[in-house]
């Protein structure tokens, strides 16, 4: 059994969809099970085993949770600076509780983290072993959550990602689409660089990791198992927010998502006046995940086009 925590969010909803499509036994929770309360998490696990929370024809053994996927998080970067207590509870304490529970029941954990654990001062893609140095509360609380997982257990995959967008929830692609359909001109920063990531692709990777871990010999050869630890995943390539916006406009017009001729102008971060400092360079190296887990990357432009032309595309 797979327990998906944060099943209604932008990424969690995509993971849920793909769990169904792959016919994998799973149960999902969102805010109704408080991750900041260890007893609440533990009670839910016991409920699955007795079927009080999860009515099913599965046997008690089949209902035992072998995997936990944690897609829950406090992700509002600006608001986190004022809402330190809640951000800490969700990203730090909540993650610690999930790791403790996973260890206690012998489950493997897949946890989603972020490029914001780095300060963005690098000149080349960040590898998994480079020193962390978060700039703000969001990055610091996510970094602390990573550290708790590493202290509590060994059988985990921490997937750091960046510039995530998806069909369910607010994101840069939807925001740009709405603005381009309602404004004559907009300004987008051109001095922050990273790699856009489609939630559909990240969800596929999560499912692929589970399948490969459960069938290691088929994927990695005899007596071989995929290495646990921290991995980076984004779509391939890198760009600036300004160039990302330009590509959104081009594809939006191609697939009739954007009408009119909104002028997209570049500006500096200073000119834009962001409330919270963000990493100027957050390109993540994917060499490790490609080599050790045999994950293939799609160019960010290709994934963006697939997303925009998809029949689920509907800016909120």
Coordinates of N, CA and C in Angstrom, one line a residue, residues 53-262:
X53 N -10.6 3.5 8.2 CA -10.5 4.7 7.3 C -10.6 4.3 5.9
X54 N -10.2 3.1 5.5 CA -10.0 2.7 4.2 C -10.8 1.4 3.9
X55 N -12.1 1.4 3.7 CA -12.8 0.2 3.4 C -12.3 -0.5 2.1
X56 N -12.0 -1.7 2.2 CA -11.3 -2.4 1.0 C -11.5 -3.9 1.1
X57 N -11.4 -4.5 0.0 CA -11.4 -6.0 -0.1 C -10.0 -6.5 0.1
X58 N -9.0 -5.6 0.2 CA -7.6 -6.0 0.4 C -7.4 -6.6 1.7
X59 N -6.6 -7.6 1.8 CA -6.3 -8.3 3.1 C -5.5 -7.3 4.0
X60 N -5.4 -7.6 5.3 CA -4.7 -6.8 6.2 C -3.2 -6.6 5.8
X61 N -2.6 -7.7 5.3 CA -1.2 -7.6 4.9 C -1.1 -6.7 3.7
X62 N -2.1 -6.7 2.8 CA -2.0 -5.9 1.6 C -2.2 -4.4 1.9
X63 N -2.9 -4.2 3.1 CA -3.1 -2.8 3.5 C -2.0 -2.2 4.2
X64 N -0.9 -3.0 4.5 CA 0.2 -2.4 5.2 C 0.9 -1.4 4.3
X65 N 1.2 -0.3 4.9 CA 1.9 0.8 4.1 C 3.4 0.5 3.9
X66 N 3.8 0.4 2.7 CA 5.2 0.1 2.4 C 5.9 1.4 1.9
X67 N 5.1 2.3 1.3 CA 5.6 3.5 0.8 C 4.8 4.7 1.3
X68 N 5.5 5.8 1.7 CA 4.8 7.1 1.9 C 5.4 8.1 1.0
X69 N 4.5 8.8 0.3 CA 4.9 9.9 -0.6 C 4.5 11.2 0.0
X70 N 5.4 12.1 0.4 CA 5.0 13.3 1.0 C 5.1 14.5 0.0
X71 N 3.9 14.9 -0.4 CA 3.8 16.1 -1.3 C 3.3 17.3 -0.5
X72 N 3.1 17.2 0.8 CA 2.6 18.3 1.5 C 3.7 19.3 1.9
X73 N 3.4 20.5 1.9 CA 4.4 21.6 2.3 C 3.7 22.9 2.4
X74 N 4.4 23.8 3.1 CA 4.1 25.2 3.1 C 4.9 25.8 2.0
X75 N 4.3 26.4 0.9 CA 5.1 26.8 -0.3 C 5.0 28.3 -0.6
X76 N 4.3 29.0 0.2 CA 4.2 30.5 -0.1 C 5.5 31.2 0.4
X77 N 6.4 31.4 -0.5 CA 7.7 31.9 -0.2 C 7.6 33.3 0.5
X78 N 6.8 34.2 0.0 CA 6.7 35.5 0.6 C 6.0 35.5 2.0
X79 N 4.9 34.8 2.0 CA 4.1 34.8 3.3 C 4.9 34.0 4.4
X80 N 5.8 33.1 4.0 CA 6.5 32.4 5.0 C 7.3 33.3 5.9
X81 N 7.8 34.4 5.4 CA 8.6 35.3 6.2 C 7.8 35.9 7.4
X82 N 6.5 36.0 7.2 CA 5.7 36.5 8.3 C 5.0 35.4 9.1
X83 N 4.8 34.2 8.4 CA 4.1 33.1 9.0 C 5.1 32.0 9.4
X84 N 6.1 32.4 10.1 CA 7.3 31.5 10.4 C 6.8 30.2 11.1
X85 N 5.9 30.4 12.1 CA 5.5 29.3 12.9 C 4.8 28.2 12.1
X86 N 3.9 28.6 11.3 CA 3.2 27.6 10.5 C 4.1 26.9 9.4
X87 N 4.9 27.7 8.8 CA 5.9 27.2 7.8 C 6.8 26.2 8.5
X88 N 7.3 26.5 9.7 CA 8.1 25.6 10.4 C 7.4 24.3 10.8
X89 N 6.1 24.4 11.2 CA 5.4 23.3 11.6 C 5.2 22.3 10.5
X90 N 4.8 22.9 9.3 CA 4.5 22.0 8.1 C 5.8 21.5 7.5
X91 N 6.8 22.3 7.3 CA 8.0 21.9 6.5 C 9.0 21.2 7.4
X92 N 9.1 21.5 8.6 CA 10.1 20.9 9.5 C 9.5 19.9 10.4
X93 N 8.6 20.3 11.3 CA 8.0 19.4 12.3 C 7.2 18.3 11.6
X94 N 6.4 18.7 10.6 CA 5.6 17.7 9.9 C 6.4 16.7 9.2
X95 N 7.5 17.1 8.6 CA 8.4 16.2 7.9 C 9.0 15.2 8.9
X96 N 9.5 15.8 10.0 CA 10.0 14.9 11.1 C 9.0 13.8 11.5
X97 N 7.8 14.2 11.7 CA 6.8 13.3 12.1 C 6.6 12.2 11.1
X98 N 6.5 12.6 9.8 CA 6.4 11.6 8.7 C 7.5 10.6 8.7
X99 N 8.8 11.1 8.8 CA 9.9 10.3 8.8 C 9.9 9.3 10.0
X100 N 9.6 9.8 11.2 CA 9.5 8.9 12.3 C 8.5 7.8 12.1
X101 N 7.4 8.2 11.6 CA 6.3 7.2 11.4 C 6.8 6.2 10.3
X102 N 7.4 6.6 9.2 CA 7.8 5.7 8.2 C 8.8 4.7 8.8
X103 N 9.8 5.2 9.6 CA 10.7 4.3 10.2 C 10.1 3.3 11.1
X104 N 9.1 3.8 11.9 CA 8.5 2.9 12.9 C 7.7 1.8 12.2
X105 N 7.2 2.0 11.0 CA 6.4 0.9 10.3 C 7.2 0.2 9.2
X106 N 8.4 0.6 9.0 CA 9.3 0.0 8.0 C 8.9 0.4 6.6
X107 N 8.4 1.6 6.4 CA 8.0 2.1 5.1 C 9.1 2.9 4.5
X108 N 9.2 2.9 3.2 CA 10.1 3.8 2.4 C 9.4 5.1 2.2
X109 N 10.2 6.2 2.2 CA 9.7 7.5 2.0 C 10.2 8.2 0.8
X110 N 9.3 8.9 0.0 CA 9.7 9.8 -1.0 C 9.2 11.2 -0.6
X111 N 10.1 12.1 -0.5 CA 9.8 13.4 0.0 C 10.2 14.5 -1.0
X112 N 9.4 15.4 -1.2 CA 9.6 16.5 -2.2 C 10.3 17.7 -1.5
X113 N 11.4 18.1 -2.0 CA 12.1 19.3 -1.5 C 12.3 20.3 -2.7
X114 N 13.2 21.2 -2.5 CA 13.3 22.4 -3.3 C 14.7 23.0 -3.6
X115 N 14.8 23.7 -4.7 CA 16.0 24.4 -5.0 C 16.3 25.5 -4.0
X116 N 15.3 25.9 -3.2 CA 15.5 27.0 -2.3 C 16.3 26.7 -1.1
X117 N 16.8 25.4 -1.0 CA 17.8 25.1 0.1 C 19.1 25.7 -0.3
X118 N 19.3 26.2 -1.5 CA 20.6 26.8 -1.9 C 20.4 28.3 -2.0
X119 N 21.5 29.1 -2.0 CA 21.5 30.5 -2.0 C 21.5 31.1 -3.4
X120 N 21.7 30.3 -4.4 CA 21.7 30.8 -5.8 C 23.0 31.5 -6.2
X121 N 24.1 31.4 -5.5 CA 25.3 32.1 -5.8 C 26.2 31.2 -6.7
X122 N 25.8 30.0 -7.0 CA 26.7 29.1 -7.8 C 26.7 29.6 -9.3
X123 N 27.7 29.1 -10.0 CA 27.9 29.5 -11.4 C 27.7 28.3 -12.3
X124 N 27.5 27.1 -11.7 CA 27.2 25.9 -12.4 C 26.1 25.1 -11.7
X125 N 25.5 24.2 -12.3 CA 24.4 23.4 -11.7 C 24.7 22.8 -10.4
X126 N 23.8 23.0 -9.4 CA 24.0 22.5 -8.1 C 23.9 20.9 -8.1
X127 N 24.9 20.3 -7.5 CA 24.8 18.9 -7.3 C 24.3 18.6 -5.9
X128 N 23.9 17.3 -5.6 CA 23.2 17.0 -4.4 C 24.0 17.2 -3.2
X129 N 25.4 17.1 -3.3 CA 26.2 17.2 -2.1 C 26.8 18.6 -1.9
X130 N 26.4 19.6 -2.7 CA 26.9 20.9 -2.4 C 26.2 21.5 -1.1
X131 N 27.0 22.4 -0.4 CA 26.5 22.9 0.9 C 25.2 23.7 0.7
X132 N 24.3 23.5 1.6 CA 23.0 24.2 1.6 C 23.2 25.6 2.3
X133 N 22.5 26.6 1.8 CA 22.5 27.9 2.4 C 21.3 28.7 2.0
X134 N 20.1 28.3 2.6 CA 18.9 28.9 2.2 C 18.8 30.4 2.6
X135 N 18.1 31.2 1.7 CA 18.0 32.6 1.9 C 16.9 33.1 2.8
X136 N 15.8 32.3 2.9 CA 14.7 32.7 3.6 C 14.0 31.6 4.4
X137 N 12.9 31.9 5.0 CA 12.2 31.0 5.9 C 11.8 29.7 5.1
X138 N 11.2 29.9 4.0 CA 10.8 28.7 3.2 C 11.9 27.8 3.0
X139 N 13.0 28.2 2.4 CA 14.1 27.4 2.2 C 14.7 26.8 3.4
X140 N 14.8 27.6 4.5 CA 15.3 27.1 5.7 C 14.5 26.0 6.3
X141 N 13.2 26.1 6.3 CA 12.3 25.1 6.9 C 12.3 23.8 6.0
X142 N 12.4 24.0 4.7 CA 12.5 22.8 3.9 C 13.9 22.1 4.1
X143 N 14.9 22.9 4.2 CA 16.3 22.3 4.5 C 16.3 21.5 5.8
X144 N 15.6 22.1 6.8 CA 15.5 21.4 8.1 C 14.8 20.1 8.0
X145 N 13.7 20.1 7.2 CA 13.0 18.9 7.0 C 13.8 17.8 6.4
X146 N 14.6 18.2 5.4 CA 15.5 17.2 4.8 C 16.5 16.6 5.8
X147 N 17.0 17.5 6.7 CA 18.0 17.0 7.7 C 17.3 16.0 8.7
X148 N 16.1 16.2 9.0 CA 15.4 15.3 9.9 C 15.2 14.0 9.3
X149 N 14.9 13.9 8.0 CA 14.7 12.6 7.3 C 16.0 11.9 7.4
X150 N 17.1 12.5 7.1 CA 18.4 11.9 7.1 C 18.8 11.3 8.4
X151 N 18.4 12.0 9.5 CA 18.7 11.6 10.9 C 17.8 10.4 11.3
X152 N 16.6 10.4 10.8 CA 15.6 9.4 11.3 C 15.6 8.1 10.6
X153 N 16.0 8.1 9.3 CA 15.8 6.8 8.5 C 16.9 6.7 7.4
X154 N 16.9 5.5 6.8 CA 17.9 5.3 5.7 C 17.2 5.0 4.4
X155 N 16.0 4.5 4.4 CA 15.3 4.1 3.2 C 14.4 5.3 2.7
X156 N 15.0 6.3 2.1 CA 14.3 7.4 1.7 C 14.9 8.0 0.3
X157 N 14.0 8.7 -0.4 CA 14.4 9.4 -1.6 C 13.9 10.9 -1.3
X158 N 14.8 11.8 -1.3 CA 14.4 13.2 -1.2 C 14.6 13.8 -2.7
X159 N 13.6 14.2 -3.2 CA 13.6 14.8 -4.6 C 13.5 16.3 -4.6
X160 N 14.6 16.9 -4.8 CA 14.6 18.4 -4.9 C 14.2 18.8 -6.4
X161 N 13.3 19.7 -6.4 CA 12.8 20.2 -7.7 C 12.7 21.7 -7.8
X162 N 12.3 22.3 -8.9 CA 12.3 23.7 -9.0 C 11.3 24.2 -10.1
X163 N 10.8 25.4 -9.9 CA 10.0 26.1 -10.9 C 8.8 25.2 -11.3
X164 N 8.1 24.6 -10.4 CA 7.1 23.6 -10.6 C 5.8 24.2 -11.1
X165 N 5.2 23.6 -12.1 CA 3.9 24.1 -12.5 C 3.0 22.8 -12.9
X166 N 1.7 23.0 -12.8 CA 0.8 21.8 -13.0 C -0.6 22.3 -13.3
X167 N -1.5 21.4 -13.5 CA -2.9 21.7 -13.9 C -3.7 22.1 -12.7
X168 N -3.3 21.7 -11.5 CA -4.2 21.9 -10.3 C -3.5 22.9 -9.4
X169 N -3.8 24.2 -9.5 CA -3.3 25.1 -8.5 C -2.6 26.3 -9.2
X170 N -2.3 27.3 -8.5 CA -1.6 28.5 -9.0 C -0.2 28.2 -9.4
X171 N 0.3 28.8 -10.5 CA 1.7 28.6 -10.9 C 2.0 29.6 -12.0
X172 N 3.3 29.7 -12.3 CA 3.8 30.7 -13.2 C 3.1 30.7 -14.6
X173 N 2.9 29.5 -15.1 CA 2.3 29.3 -16.5 C 0.9 29.9 -16.5
X174 N 0.1 29.5 -15.5 CA -1.3 30.0 -15.4 C -1.3 31.5 -15.2
X175 N -0.4 32.0 -14.3 CA -0.3 33.4 -14.1 C 0.0 34.2 -15.3
X176 N 1.0 33.8 -16.0 CA 1.4 34.5 -17.3 C 0.3 34.5 -18.3
X177 N -0.4 33.3 -18.4 CA -1.4 33.2 -19.4 C -2.6 34.2 -19.1
X178 N -2.9 34.3 -17.8 CA -4.0 35.2 -17.4 C -3.6 36.7 -17.7
X179 N -2.3 37.0 -17.3 CA -1.9 38.4 -17.5 C -1.8 38.7 -19.0
X180 N -1.3 37.8 -19.8 CA -1.1 38.1 -21.2 C -2.5 38.2 -21.9
X181 N -3.5 37.7 -21.3 CA -4.9 37.8 -21.9 C -5.6 39.0 -21.3
X182 N -5.0 39.7 -20.4 CA -5.7 40.9 -19.7 C -4.9 42.2 -19.7
X183 N -3.6 42.1 -20.0 CA -2.8 43.3 -19.9 C -2.2 43.6 -21.3
X184 N -1.9 44.9 -21.5 CA -1.2 45.3 -22.7 C 0.3 45.0 -22.6
X185 N 0.9 45.1 -21.4 CA 2.3 44.8 -21.2 C 2.5 44.3 -19.8
X186 N 3.6 43.5 -19.7 CA 4.0 43.0 -18.4 C 5.5 42.9 -18.3
X187 N 6.0 42.9 -17.1 CA 7.5 42.9 -16.9 C 7.8 41.6 -16.2
X188 N 8.9 40.9 -16.6 CA 9.3 39.7 -16.0 C 10.8 39.7 -15.8
X189 N 11.2 39.2 -14.7 CA 12.7 39.3 -14.3 C 13.5 38.5 -15.2
X190 N 14.7 39.0 -15.6 CA 15.6 38.3 -16.5 C 16.9 38.0 -15.9
X191 N 17.0 38.1 -14.6 CA 18.3 37.8 -13.9 C 18.2 36.7 -12.9
X192 N 17.1 35.9 -13.0 CA 17.0 34.7 -12.2 C 16.9 33.5 -13.1
X193 N 17.7 32.5 -12.9 CA 17.8 31.3 -13.8 C 17.5 30.0 -13.1
X194 N 16.8 29.2 -13.8 CA 16.5 27.9 -13.3 C 15.9 26.9 -14.4
X195 N 15.3 25.9 -13.9 CA 14.7 24.9 -14.9 C 13.3 24.6 -14.6
X196 N 12.4 25.1 -15.5 CA 10.9 24.8 -15.3 C 10.7 23.3 -15.2
X197 N 9.7 22.9 -14.4 CA 9.4 21.5 -14.2 C 7.9 21.3 -14.2
X198 N 7.5 20.4 -15.1 CA 6.1 20.0 -15.2 C 5.7 19.0 -14.1
X199 N 4.7 19.3 -13.3 CA 4.3 18.3 -12.3 C 3.9 16.9 -12.8
X200 N 3.5 16.9 -14.1 CA 3.2 15.6 -14.7 C 4.4 14.7 -14.8
X201 N 5.6 15.4 -15.1 CA 6.8 14.6 -15.3 C 7.4 14.2 -13.9
X202 N 7.3 15.1 -13.0 CA 7.8 14.7 -11.6 C 7.0 13.6 -11.0
X203 N 5.6 13.6 -11.3 CA 4.8 12.5 -10.8 C 5.2 11.2 -11.4
X204 N 5.5 11.3 -12.7 CA 5.9 10.0 -13.4 C 7.2 9.5 -12.8
X205 N 8.1 10.4 -12.4 CA 9.4 10.0 -11.8 C 9.1 9.3 -10.5
X206 N 8.2 9.9 -9.7 CA 7.9 9.3 -8.4 C 7.4 7.9 -8.6
X207 N 6.5 7.7 -9.5 CA 5.9 6.3 -9.8 C 7.0 5.4 -10.3
X208 N 7.9 5.9 -11.1 CA 9.0 5.1 -11.7 C 10.0 4.7 -10.6
X209 N 10.3 5.5 -9.6 CA 11.2 5.2 -8.6 C 10.6 4.0 -7.7
X210 N 9.3 4.1 -7.5 CA 8.6 3.0 -6.7 C 8.7 1.7 -7.5
X211 N 8.4 1.8 -8.7 CA 8.4 0.5 -9.6 C 9.8 0.0 -9.6
X212 N 10.8 0.8 -9.8 CA 12.2 0.3 -9.9 C 12.7 -0.2 -8.6
X213 N 12.3 0.4 -7.5 CA 12.7 -0.1 -6.2 C 12.1 -1.5 -5.9
X214 N 10.8 -1.6 -6.3 CA 10.1 -2.9 -6.1 C 10.6 -4.0 -7.0
X215 N 11.1 -3.6 -8.2 CA 11.5 -4.6 -9.2 C 13.0 -4.3 -9.6
X216 N 13.8 -4.2 -8.6 CA 15.2 -3.7 -8.8 C 16.0 -4.6 -9.7
X217 N 15.8 -5.9 -9.7 CA 16.6 -6.8 -10.5 C 16.3 -6.6 -12.0
X218 N 15.1 -6.3 -12.3 CA 14.7 -6.1 -13.7 C 15.3 -4.8 -14.3
X219 N 15.5 -3.8 -13.4 CA 16.0 -2.5 -13.9 C 17.5 -2.3 -13.7
X220 N 18.0 -2.9 -12.6 CA 19.4 -2.6 -12.3 C 20.3 -3.8 -12.3
X221 N 19.8 -5.0 -12.6 CA 20.6 -6.2 -12.6 C 20.6 -7.0 -11.4
X222 N 21.1 -8.1 -11.4 CA 21.1 -9.1 -10.2 C 21.8 -8.5 -9.0
X223 N 21.2 -8.7 -7.9 CA 21.7 -8.2 -6.6 C 22.0 -6.7 -6.5
X224 N 21.2 -6.0 -7.3 CA 21.3 -4.5 -7.3 C 20.0 -3.8 -6.9
X225 N 20.2 -2.8 -6.1 CA 19.0 -2.0 -5.6 C 19.3 -0.5 -5.9
X226 N 18.3 0.3 -6.2 CA 18.5 1.7 -6.4 C 19.0 2.4 -5.1
X227 N 20.0 3.2 -5.2 CA 20.5 3.9 -4.0 C 19.5 4.9 -3.4
X228 N 19.4 4.9 -2.1 CA 18.6 5.8 -1.5 C 19.4 7.1 -1.3
X229 N 18.7 8.2 -0.9 CA 19.3 9.5 -0.7 C 18.7 10.7 -1.4
X230 N 19.4 11.7 -1.6 CA 18.9 12.9 -2.2 C 19.2 12.9 -3.7
X231 N 18.2 13.3 -4.5 CA 18.3 13.4 -5.9 C 17.7 14.7 -6.4
X232 N 18.2 15.2 -7.5 CA 17.6 16.4 -8.1 C 16.8 16.0 -9.3
X233 N 15.6 16.6 -9.5 CA 14.9 16.4 -10.8 C 14.2 17.6 -11.2
X234 N 14.4 18.0 -12.4 CA 13.7 19.1 -13.1 C 13.6 18.6 -14.6
X235 N 12.9 19.4 -15.4 CA 13.0 19.1 -16.8 C 14.4 19.6 -17.3
X236 N 14.8 19.1 -18.5 CA 16.1 19.4 -19.0 C 16.3 20.8 -19.4
X237 N 17.5 21.3 -19.3 CA 17.8 22.6 -19.8 C 17.6 23.7 -18.7
X238 N 17.8 24.9 -19.0 CA 17.6 26.0 -18.1 C 17.3 27.3 -18.8
X239 N 16.7 28.2 -18.1 CA 16.3 29.5 -18.7 C 16.1 30.5 -17.7
X240 N 15.7 31.7 -18.1 CA 15.3 32.8 -17.1 C 13.8 32.9 -17.1
X241 N 13.3 33.5 -16.1 CA 11.8 33.7 -16.0 C 11.3 34.5 -17.2
X242 N 12.1 35.4 -17.7 CA 11.7 36.2 -18.8 C 11.6 35.3 -20.1
X243 N 12.6 34.5 -20.3 CA 12.6 33.6 -21.5 C 11.5 32.6 -21.3
X244 N 11.2 32.1 -20.1 CA 10.1 31.2 -19.8 C 8.8 31.8 -20.2
X245 N 8.6 33.1 -19.8 CA 7.4 33.8 -20.2 C 7.2 33.9 -21.7
X246 N 8.3 34.2 -22.4 CA 8.3 34.3 -23.8 C 7.8 33.0 -24.5
X247 N 8.3 31.9 -24.0 CA 7.9 30.6 -24.5 C 6.5 30.3 -24.2
X248 N 6.0 30.7 -23.0 CA 4.6 30.5 -22.7 C 3.7 31.3 -23.7
X249 N 4.1 32.5 -24.0 CA 3.4 33.3 -24.9 C 3.3 32.7 -26.3
X250 N 4.5 32.3 -26.7 CA 4.6 31.7 -28.1 C 3.7 30.4 -28.2
X251 N 3.8 29.5 -27.2 CA 3.0 28.3 -27.2 C 1.5 28.6 -26.9
X252 N 1.3 29.6 -26.1 CA -0.1 30.0 -25.8 C -0.9 30.5 -27.0
X253 N -0.2 31.2 -27.9 CA -0.8 31.7 -29.1 C -1.0 30.5 -30.1
X254 N 0.0 29.6 -30.1 CA 0.0 28.5 -31.0 C -1.3 27.6 -30.8
X255 N -1.6 27.4 -29.5 CA -2.7 26.5 -29.1 C -3.9 27.3 -28.6
X256 N -4.0 28.6 -29.0 CA -5.2 29.4 -28.8 C -5.5 29.5 -27.3
X257 N -4.5 29.6 -26.5 CA -4.6 29.8 -25.0 C -4.5 31.3 -24.7
X258 N -3.8 32.0 -25.6 CA -3.5 33.4 -25.5 C -3.9 34.2 -26.7
X259 N -4.7 35.3 -26.5 CA -5.1 36.1 -27.6 C -4.5 37.5 -27.4
X260 N -4.5 38.3 -28.4 CA -3.9 39.6 -28.3 C -2.4 39.7 -28.4
X261 N -1.8 40.8 -28.2 CA -0.4 41.0 -28.3 C 0.2 41.7 -27.1
X262 N 0.1 41.1 -26.0 CA 0.7 41.6 -24.8 C 2.2 41.7 -24.9

